[in-house]
Phi, psi and omega in degrees: 000023176271144179292155181286162179297323180295317180293319178295319179295318179295317179295320179297316178297319179296317179293322177296320178295316179295321178297316179296319179296316179294324178296320176297319178296319178298316179298318178297316179294323178295321177297317179297320178298315179299319179297316180295323179295314180293323177295320179296317178296320178295321179294319177296323177298317179296319177300318178296318180296317178295323178296316178297316181298314180295318178299319178297315180296318178296319178298317178296317181296315180295317179295325177296316178299317180296317180296317181294319181292326178293326179293326182288336181289000000 
């Protein structure tokens, strides 16, 4: 009741083919994960840059207001 060598060889080839296909899918998904991670880091960098820029503008505006009011006294 043992399977024939031909059947085992065919099953082995099918499993090797399926394994290679799954490995390609894993590699593709890993690449997508890496892209999403780098995009997320870039987006956080932009948020930080905008925050610094807005803070700088608000600081300049507030200091200008203080300077103008002191001149009026």
